PDB file of C-alpha atoms in Angstrom:
ATOM      1  CA  MET A   1       0.000   0.000   0.000  1.00  0.00           C
ATOM      2  CA  LYS A   2       1.306   3.444  -0.843  1.00  0.00           C
ATOM      3  CA  VAL A   3      -0.127   6.848   0.073  1.00  0.00           C
ATOM      4  CA  ALA A   4       1.794   9.940  -1.029  1.00  0.00           C
ATOM      5  CA  VAL A   5       1.102  13.672  -1.003  1.00  0.00           C
ATOM      6  CA  GLN A   6       3.606  15.491  -3.170  1.00  0.00           C
ATOM      7  CA  LYS A   7       4.306  18.516  -5.365  1.00  0.00           C
ATOM      8  CA  GLU A   8       6.062  16.510  -8.055  1.00  0.00           C
ATOM      9  CA  ALA A   9       4.378  14.849 -11.017  1.00  0.00           C
ATOM     10  CA  PHE A  10       3.952  11.071 -10.892  1.00  0.00           C
ATOM     11  CA  ASP A  11       4.674   8.439 -13.531  1.00  0.00           C
ATOM     12  CA  VAL A  12       1.509   6.391 -14.048  1.00  0.00           C
ATOM     13  CA  GLY A  13       3.325   3.550 -15.820  1.00  0.00           C
ATOM     14  CA  PHE A  14       5.930   3.320 -13.073  1.00  0.00           C
ATOM     15  CA  GLU A  15       3.289   3.313 -10.336  1.00  0.00           C
ATOM     16  CA  ILE A  16       1.266   0.553 -12.029  1.00  0.00           C
ATOM     17  CA  ARG A  17       4.410  -1.533 -12.553  1.00  0.00           C
ATOM     18  CA  SER A  18       5.322  -0.964  -8.895  1.00  0.00           C
ATOM     19  CA  ILE A  19       2.116  -2.596  -7.666  1.00  0.00           C
ATOM     20  CA  SER A  20       2.726  -5.850  -5.804  1.00  0.00           C
ATOM     21  CA  GLN A  21       3.649  -8.860  -7.952  1.00  0.00           C
ATOM     22  CA  ASP A  22       1.364 -11.062  -5.830  1.00  0.00           C
ATOM     23  CA  LYS A  23       0.197 -14.005  -7.965  1.00  0.00           C
ATOM     24  CA  SER A  24      -3.351 -13.702  -6.629  1.00  0.00           C
ATOM     25  CA  ILE A  25      -3.760 -10.343  -8.436  1.00  0.00           C
ATOM     26  CA  GLY A  26      -5.894 -10.702 -11.558  1.00  0.00           C
ATOM     27  CA  ALA A  27      -7.015  -7.095 -12.041  1.00  0.00           C
ATOM     28  CA  VAL A  28      -5.380  -3.678 -11.733  1.00  0.00           C
ATOM     29  CA  ALA A  29      -7.689  -0.649 -12.110  1.00  0.00           C
ATOM     30  CA  SER A  30      -6.364   2.901 -12.190  1.00  0.00           C
ATOM     31  CA  PHE A  31      -7.753   6.425 -12.298  1.00  0.00           C
ATOM     32  CA  VAL A  32      -5.967   9.698 -13.067  1.00  0.00           C
ATOM     33  CA  GLY A  33      -7.610  13.039 -12.316  1.00  0.00           C
ATOM     34  CA  GLN A  34      -6.193  16.061 -14.104  1.00  0.00           C
ATOM     35  CA  VAL A  35      -6.552  19.835 -14.252  1.00  0.00           C
ATOM     36  CA  ARG A  36      -9.236  21.093 -16.625  1.00  0.00           C
ATOM     37  CA  ASP A  37      -9.371  24.508 -18.337  1.00  0.00           C
ATOM     38  CA  VAL A  38      -7.530  26.815 -15.911  1.00  0.00           C
ATOM     39  CA  ALA A  39      -4.369  26.813 -13.800  1.00  0.00           C
ATOM     40  CA  MET A  40      -4.838  26.266 -10.093  1.00  0.00           C
ATOM     41  CA  THR A  41      -3.077  26.063  -6.763  1.00  0.00           C
ATOM     42  CA  LEU A  42      -3.885  23.178  -4.448  1.00  0.00           C
ATOM     43  CA  GLU A  43      -3.515  23.730  -0.720  1.00  0.00           C
ATOM     44  CA  HIS A  44      -3.665  20.904   1.813  1.00  0.00           C
ATOM     45  CA  TYR A  45      -3.409  20.183   5.537  1.00  0.00           C
ATOM     46  CA  PRO A  46      -0.048  18.425   6.024  1.00  0.00           C
ATOM     47  CA  GLY A  47      -0.422  15.532   8.414  1.00  0.00           C
ATOM     48  CA  MET A  48      -4.190  15.292   8.239  1.00  0.00           C
ATOM     49  CA  THR A  49      -4.100  14.687   4.484  1.00  0.00           C
ATOM     50  CA  GLU A  50      -1.926  11.577   4.806  1.00  0.00           C
ATOM     51  CA  LYS A  51      -4.022  10.396   7.774  1.00  0.00           C
ATOM     52  CA  ALA A  52      -7.304  10.879   5.890  1.00  0.00           C
ATOM     53  CA  LEU A  53      -6.058   9.135   2.729  1.00  0.00           C
ATOM     54  CA  THR A  54      -4.736   6.198   4.762  1.00  0.00           C
ATOM     55  CA  ALA A  55      -8.093   5.881   6.547  1.00  0.00           C
ATOM     56  CA  ILE A  56      -9.930   5.861   3.187  1.00  0.00           C
ATOM     57  CA  VAL A  57      -7.598   3.127   1.878  1.00  0.00           C
ATOM     58  CA  GLU A  58      -8.249   1.074   5.038  1.00  0.00           C
ATOM     59  CA  GLU A  59     -11.995   1.495   4.532  1.00  0.00           C
ATOM     60  CA  ALA A  60     -11.697   0.284   0.914  1.00  0.00           C
ATOM     61  CA  LYS A  61      -9.705  -2.743   2.101  1.00  0.00           C
ATOM     62  CA  SER A  62     -12.440  -3.599   4.593  1.00  0.00           C
ATOM     63  CA  ARG A  63     -15.114  -3.537   1.856  1.00  0.00           C
ATOM     64  CA  TRP A  64     -13.441  -5.160  -1.134  1.00  0.00           C
ATOM     65  CA  ASN A  65     -10.691  -7.571  -2.008  1.00  0.00           C
ATOM     66  CA  VAL A  66      -7.800  -5.097  -2.269  1.00  0.00           C
ATOM     67  CA  ILE A  67      -4.444  -6.844  -2.524  1.00  0.00           C
ATOM     68  CA  ASP A  68      -2.416  -3.710  -3.191  1.00  0.00           C
ATOM     69  CA  CYS A  69      -3.238  -0.057  -3.655  1.00  0.00           C
ATOM     70  CA  THR A  70      -1.530   3.258  -4.450  1.00  0.00           C
ATOM     71  CA  VAL A  71      -2.938   6.742  -3.884  1.00  0.00           C
ATOM     72  CA  ILE A  72      -0.886   9.804  -4.908  1.00  0.00           C
ATOM     73  CA  HIS A  73      -2.294  13.338  -4.632  1.00  0.00           C
ATOM     74  CA  ARG A  74      -0.391  16.436  -5.685  1.00  0.00           C
ATOM     75  CA  TYR A  75      -0.492  19.954  -4.221  1.00  0.00           C
ATOM     76  CA  GLY A  76       0.997  23.291  -5.245  1.00  0.00           C
ATOM     77  CA  GLU A  77       0.714  25.034  -8.608  1.00  0.00           C
ATOM     78  CA  LEU A  78      -0.754  23.009 -11.456  1.00  0.00           C
ATOM     79  CA  GLN A  79      -1.496  23.794 -15.104  1.00  0.00           C
ATOM     80  CA  PRO A  80      -4.313  22.557 -17.395  1.00  0.00           C
ATOM     81  CA  THR A  81      -3.796  18.859 -18.298  1.00  0.00           C
ATOM     82  CA  ASP A  82      -1.409  18.345 -15.351  1.00  0.00           C
ATOM     83  CA  PRO A  83      -2.265  15.169 -13.446  1.00  0.00           C
ATOM     84  CA  ILE A  84      -3.555  15.849  -9.894  1.00  0.00           C
ATOM     85  CA  VAL A  85      -4.421  12.489  -8.437  1.00  0.00           C
ATOM     86  CA  LEU A  86      -3.689   8.826  -9.107  1.00  0.00           C
ATOM     87  CA  VAL A  87      -5.483   5.807  -7.643  1.00  0.00           C
ATOM     88  CA  VAL A  88      -4.343   2.266  -8.491  1.00  0.00           C
ATOM     89  CA  VAL A  89      -6.122  -0.771  -7.047  1.00  0.00           C
ATOM     90  CA  ALA A  90      -5.039  -4.382  -7.485  1.00  0.00           C
ATOM     91  CA  SER A  91      -7.537  -7.156  -6.734  1.00  0.00           C
ATOM     92  CA  ALA A  92      -8.167 -10.763  -7.640  1.00  0.00           C
ATOM     93  CA  HIS A  93     -10.994  -9.741 -10.010  1.00  0.00           C
ATOM     94  CA  ARG A  94     -12.026  -6.604 -11.902  1.00  0.00           C
ATOM     95  CA  GLY A  95     -15.291  -6.028 -10.009  1.00  0.00           C
ATOM     96  CA  ASP A  96     -13.489  -5.309  -6.765  1.00  0.00           C
ATOM     97  CA  ALA A  97     -10.715  -3.338  -8.487  1.00  0.00           C
ATOM     98  CA  PHE A  98     -13.164  -1.020 -10.310  1.00  0.00           C
ATOM     99  CA  ALA A  99     -15.443  -0.563  -7.285  1.00  0.00           C
ATOM    100  CA  ALA A 100     -12.626   0.135  -4.815  1.00  0.00           C
ATOM    101  CA  CYS A 101     -11.011   2.583  -7.266  1.00  0.00           C
ATOM    102  CA  GLU A 102     -14.253   4.543  -7.698  1.00  0.00           C
ATOM    103  CA  PHE A 103     -14.944   4.454  -3.948  1.00  0.00           C
ATOM    104  CA  LEU A 104     -11.450   5.801  -3.181  1.00  0.00           C
ATOM    105  CA  MET A 105     -11.974   8.723  -5.574  1.00  0.00           C
ATOM    106  CA  ASP A 106     -15.463   9.522  -4.258  1.00  0.00           C
ATOM    107  CA  TYR A 107     -14.313   9.425  -0.647  1.00  0.00           C
ATOM    108  CA  LEU A 108     -11.118  11.393  -1.091  1.00  0.00           C
ATOM    109  CA  LYS A 109     -13.059  14.143  -2.869  1.00  0.00           C
ATOM    110  CA  THR A 110     -15.219  14.674   0.215  1.00  0.00           C
ATOM    111  CA  ARG A 111     -12.847  13.683   3.050  1.00  0.00           C
ATOM    112  CA  ALA A 112      -9.255  14.548   2.175  1.00  0.00           C
ATOM    113  CA  PRO A 113      -8.326  18.131   3.171  1.00  0.00           C
ATOM    114  CA  PHE A 114      -7.405  19.690  -0.166  1.00  0.00           C
ATOM    115  CA  TRP A 115      -8.626  23.033  -1.503  1.00  0.00           C
ATOM    116  CA  LYS A 116      -8.372  24.262  -5.084  1.00  0.00           C
ATOM    117  CA  LYS A 117      -7.884  27.898  -5.988  1.00  0.00           C
ATOM    118  CA  GLU A 118      -8.315  28.655  -9.693  1.00  0.00           C
ATOM    119  CA  GLN A 119      -6.457  31.378 -11.564  1.00  0.00           C
ATOM    120  CA  THR A 120      -9.156  32.605 -13.956  1.00  0.00           C
ATOM    121  CA  ALA A 121      -8.988  35.548 -16.361  1.00  0.00           C
ATOM    122  CA  ALA A 122     -11.163  37.458 -13.871  1.00  0.00           C
ATOM    123  CA  GLY A 123      -8.778  36.748 -10.988  1.00  0.00           C
ATOM    124  CA  GLU A 124      -8.298  34.076  -8.360  1.00  0.00           C
ATOM    125  CA  ARG A 125     -11.205  32.166  -6.867  1.00  0.00           C
ATOM    126  CA  TRP A 126     -11.607  29.256  -4.455  1.00  0.00           C
ATOM    127  CA  VAL A 127     -13.427  26.324  -6.029  1.00  0.00           C
ATOM    128  CA  GLU A 128     -16.666  25.558  -4.187  1.00  0.00           C
ATOM    129  CA  ALA A 129     -17.468  22.040  -3.069  1.00  0.00           C
ATOM    130  CA  LYS A 130     -20.061  20.319  -5.281  1.00  0.00           C
ATOM    131  CA  SER A 131     -23.177  18.664  -3.901  1.00  0.00           C
ATOM    132  CA  SER A 132     -22.796  16.072  -6.688  1.00  0.00           C
ATOM    133  CA  ASP A 133     -19.529  14.994  -4.997  1.00  0.00           C
ATOM    134  CA  ASP A 134     -21.372  14.605  -1.679  1.00  0.00           C
ATOM    135  CA  ARG A 135     -24.021  12.482  -3.401  1.00  0.00           C
ATOM    136  CA  ALA A 136     -21.335  10.356  -5.078  1.00  0.00           C
ATOM    137  CA  ALA A 137     -19.799   9.611  -1.668  1.00  0.00           C
ATOM    138  CA  GLU A 138     -23.208   9.047  -0.034  1.00  0.00           C
ATOM    139  CA  ARG A 139     -24.170   6.206  -2.378  1.00  0.00           C
ATOM    140  CA  TRP A 140     -21.462   3.959  -0.865  1.00  0.00           C
ATOM    141  CA  LYS A 141     -23.234   4.072   2.505  1.00  0.00           C
ATOM    142  CA  SER A 142     -26.060   1.794   1.447  1.00  0.00           C
TER     143      SER A 142
ATOM    144  CA  MET B   1      -7.004  25.621  28.723  1.00  0.00           C
ATOM    145  CA  LYS B   2      -5.001  26.287  25.593  1.00  0.00           C
ATOM    146  CA  VAL B   3      -5.669  24.960  22.099  1.00  0.00           C
ATOM    147  CA  LYS B   4      -3.848  25.427  18.816  1.00  0.00           C
ATOM    148  CA  ILE B   5      -6.036  26.634  15.960  1.00  0.00           C
ATOM    149  CA  LEU B   6      -5.180  26.224  12.269  1.00  0.00           C
ATOM    150  CA  TYR B   7      -6.915  27.972   9.375  1.00  0.00           C
ATOM    151  CA  PHE B   8      -6.909  26.777   5.777  1.00  0.00           C
ATOM    152  CA  ALA B   9      -7.860  28.065   2.318  1.00  0.00           C
ATOM    153  CA  SER B  10     -10.495  30.859   2.304  1.00  0.00           C
ATOM    154  CA  VAL B  11     -10.709  30.805   6.121  1.00  0.00           C
ATOM    155  CA  ARG B  12      -6.935  31.427   6.377  1.00  0.00           C
ATOM    156  CA  GLU B  13      -7.207  34.314   3.901  1.00  0.00           C
ATOM    157  CA  LYS B  14     -10.169  35.900   5.703  1.00  0.00           C
ATOM    158  CA  VAL B  15      -8.608  35.586   9.170  1.00  0.00           C
ATOM    159  CA  GLY B  16      -5.239  36.800   7.875  1.00  0.00           C
ATOM    160  CA  ARG B  17      -3.116  34.133   9.587  1.00  0.00           C
ATOM    161  CA  ASP B  18      -2.634  30.391   9.326  1.00  0.00           C
ATOM    162  CA  ALA B  19      -2.301  29.428  12.994  1.00  0.00           C
ATOM    163  CA  GLU B  20      -2.506  30.688  16.549  1.00  0.00           C
ATOM    164  CA  GLU B  21      -2.666  29.401  20.078  1.00  0.00           C
ATOM    165  CA  ILE B  22      -5.472  30.671  22.264  1.00  0.00           C
ATOM    166  CA  GLU B  23      -6.560  30.321  25.857  1.00  0.00           C
ATOM    167  CA  LEU B  24     -10.181  29.167  25.792  1.00  0.00           C
ATOM    168  CA  PRO B  25     -12.517  31.205  27.997  1.00  0.00           C
ATOM    169  CA  ALA B  26     -14.406  29.184  30.608  1.00  0.00           C
ATOM    170  CA  GLY B  27     -17.438  27.470  29.112  1.00  0.00           C
ATOM    171  CA  ILE B  28     -16.002  27.029  25.610  1.00  0.00           C
ATOM    172  CA  ALA B  29     -15.893  23.238  25.399  1.00  0.00           C
ATOM    173  CA  THR B  30     -16.987  22.300  21.883  1.00  0.00           C
ATOM    174  CA  VAL B  31     -16.011  23.086  18.302  1.00  0.00           C
ATOM    175  CA  ALA B  32     -19.332  24.900  17.800  1.00  0.00           C
ATOM    176  CA  ALA B  33     -18.744  27.051  20.900  1.00  0.00           C
ATOM    177  CA  LEU B  34     -15.199  27.845  19.743  1.00  0.00           C
ATOM    178  CA  ARG B  35     -16.532  28.892  16.335  1.00  0.00           C
ATOM    179  CA  THR B  36     -19.002  31.271  17.994  1.00  0.00           C
ATOM    180  CA  HIS B  37     -16.273  32.574  20.294  1.00  0.00           C
ATOM    181  CA  LEU B  38     -13.999  33.310  17.323  1.00  0.00           C
ATOM    182  CA  ARG B  39     -16.778  35.186  15.547  1.00  0.00           C
ATOM    183  CA  THR B  40     -17.292  37.434  18.566  1.00  0.00           C
ATOM    184  CA  ARG B  41     -13.661  38.553  18.350  1.00  0.00           C
ATOM    185  CA  GLY B  42     -14.892  40.811  15.546  1.00  0.00           C
ATOM    186  CA  GLY B  43     -12.805  42.239  12.705  1.00  0.00           C
ATOM    187  CA  THR B  44     -11.571  39.642  10.249  1.00  0.00           C
ATOM    188  CA  TYR B  45     -12.959  36.854  12.452  1.00  0.00           C
ATOM    189  CA  GLU B  46     -16.509  38.130  12.192  1.00  0.00           C
ATOM    190  CA  ASN B  47     -16.398  37.614   8.424  1.00  0.00           C
ATOM    191  CA  ALA B  48     -14.489  34.292   8.457  1.00  0.00           C
ATOM    192  CA  PHE B  49     -16.796  32.747  11.066  1.00  0.00           C
ATOM    193  CA  ALA B  50     -20.074  34.359  10.029  1.00  0.00           C
ATOM    194  CA  GLU B  51     -23.066  32.158  10.844  1.00  0.00           C
ATOM    195  CA  LYS B  52     -23.826  31.610   7.169  1.00  0.00           C
ATOM    196  CA  ALA B  53     -20.239  30.581   6.332  1.00  0.00           C
ATOM    197  CA  LEU B  54     -20.092  26.922   5.306  1.00  0.00           C
ATOM    198  CA  LEU B  55     -17.262  25.588   7.464  1.00  0.00           C
ATOM    199  CA  ARG B  56     -15.797  22.231   8.381  1.00  0.00           C
ATOM    200  CA  ALA B  57     -13.624  21.435  11.371  1.00  0.00           C
ATOM    201  CA  ALA B  58     -11.055  18.861  12.399  1.00  0.00           C
ATOM    202  CA  VAL B  59      -9.743  18.059  15.878  1.00  0.00           C
ATOM    203  CA  ASN B  60      -6.305  16.446  16.038  1.00  0.00           C
ATOM    204  CA  GLN B  61      -6.509  15.874  12.272  1.00  0.00           C
ATOM    205  CA  ASP B  62      -9.820  14.010  12.245  1.00  0.00           C
ATOM    206  CA  MET B  63     -12.896  15.588  10.660  1.00  0.00           C
ATOM    207  CA  VAL B  64     -15.500  16.228  13.407  1.00  0.00           C
ATOM    208  CA  GLU B  65     -19.077  17.409  13.891  1.00  0.00           C
ATOM    209  CA  PRO B  66     -19.700  20.815  15.537  1.00  0.00           C
ATOM    210  CA  ALA B  67     -20.692  19.100  18.813  1.00  0.00           C
ATOM    211  CA  ALA B  68     -17.217  17.530  19.211  1.00  0.00           C
ATOM    212  CA  SER B  69     -15.664  18.374  22.580  1.00  0.00           C
ATOM    213  CA  LEU B  70     -12.302  20.048  23.116  1.00  0.00           C
ATOM    214  CA  LYS B  71      -9.538  19.403  25.603  1.00  0.00           C
ATOM    215  CA  ALA B  72      -6.299  21.170  26.485  1.00  0.00           C
ATOM    216  CA  GLY B  73      -3.604  20.863  23.836  1.00  0.00           C
ATOM    217  CA  ASP B  74      -5.974  19.964  20.998  1.00  0.00           C
ATOM    218  CA  GLU B  75      -5.141  20.980  17.428  1.00  0.00           C
ATOM    219  CA  VAL B  76      -8.348  22.428  15.994  1.00  0.00           C
ATOM    220  CA  ALA B  77      -8.608  23.306  12.301  1.00  0.00           C
ATOM    221  CA  PHE B  78     -11.279  25.323  10.489  1.00  0.00           C
ATOM    222  CA  PHE B  79     -11.681  25.200   6.729  1.00  0.00           C
ATOM    223  CA  PRO B  80     -14.259  25.303   3.920  1.00  0.00           C
ATOM    224  CA  PRO B  81     -15.676  22.040   2.473  1.00  0.00           C
ATOM    225  CA  VAL B  82     -12.825  20.201   0.746  1.00  0.00           C
ATOM    226  CA  THR B  83     -12.299  20.276  -3.041  1.00  0.00           C
ATOM    227  CA  GLY B  84      -9.514  17.810  -3.806  1.00  0.00           C
ATOM    228  CA  GLY B  85      -9.401  14.984  -6.313  1.00  0.00           C
TER     229      GLY B  85
END
C-alpha cells in the first residue's frame, strides 16, 4: 500500500508496474484526475491529508478484495492537463478493483483536506465544493 | 485551557493568519462554541466565522461534527468544504 502527497508529477506507468507482484492479483484498475481549463493552486493540511487518505484506503480494504493499492495526490501550482491524483487498485478480479477505485476517488473528494484555488482571467477564486460529490460519496453508505 | 487553531484556504485568507494558540474562555468546550467565540472577536474573524459561512472542522486531524468536545492541547482546524481529487 502506498499513500503519497507530493508537489512533483507522478509516472503512471511506473506506479502501475510498482504494484505488488502477488500471484493472486488478476485485475489492476487505475484512475488519473487532471486539471481542466484553468491553472490552479492546491492547498492541503499536512499531516491530516496523509491520515485521511490512509483511513480511506483502510476502509476500501475492509469492503473489497484489495491486494495492493496506491494513492498519490499532488499539491501546489498546477497547469491545465497536469495530473492531480492517481489511484491504483489491485484485486483478484475486476469487479473489486473497479469498485474500490471509484470508492477511493469519491471518498477522497469529500474527506481529504485539499482546496483548489483557480487562476481565472477574472482573478483568483476558491473552487466551491459540489453537492454532486457529496451524493457520489453518499451512495457507498447503502 | 489552551488549544492550537489552524486555518486553511479561504478561512486562512479571511482571518489573515494560518495558525494561533489561544486560551479558551471558561465554558467554551466544543467546536461549535469555539466557532461562535472566534466570531465574537470581531474584525476579520466576524467575516471568516459568520453564521452563514459553510465551514468544516477537524480536531487532532480528524474531521468532526460541531458538537465535538475540546480538551487542552488539541489541534483544531477550520476550513471550507474540501475540493480535492
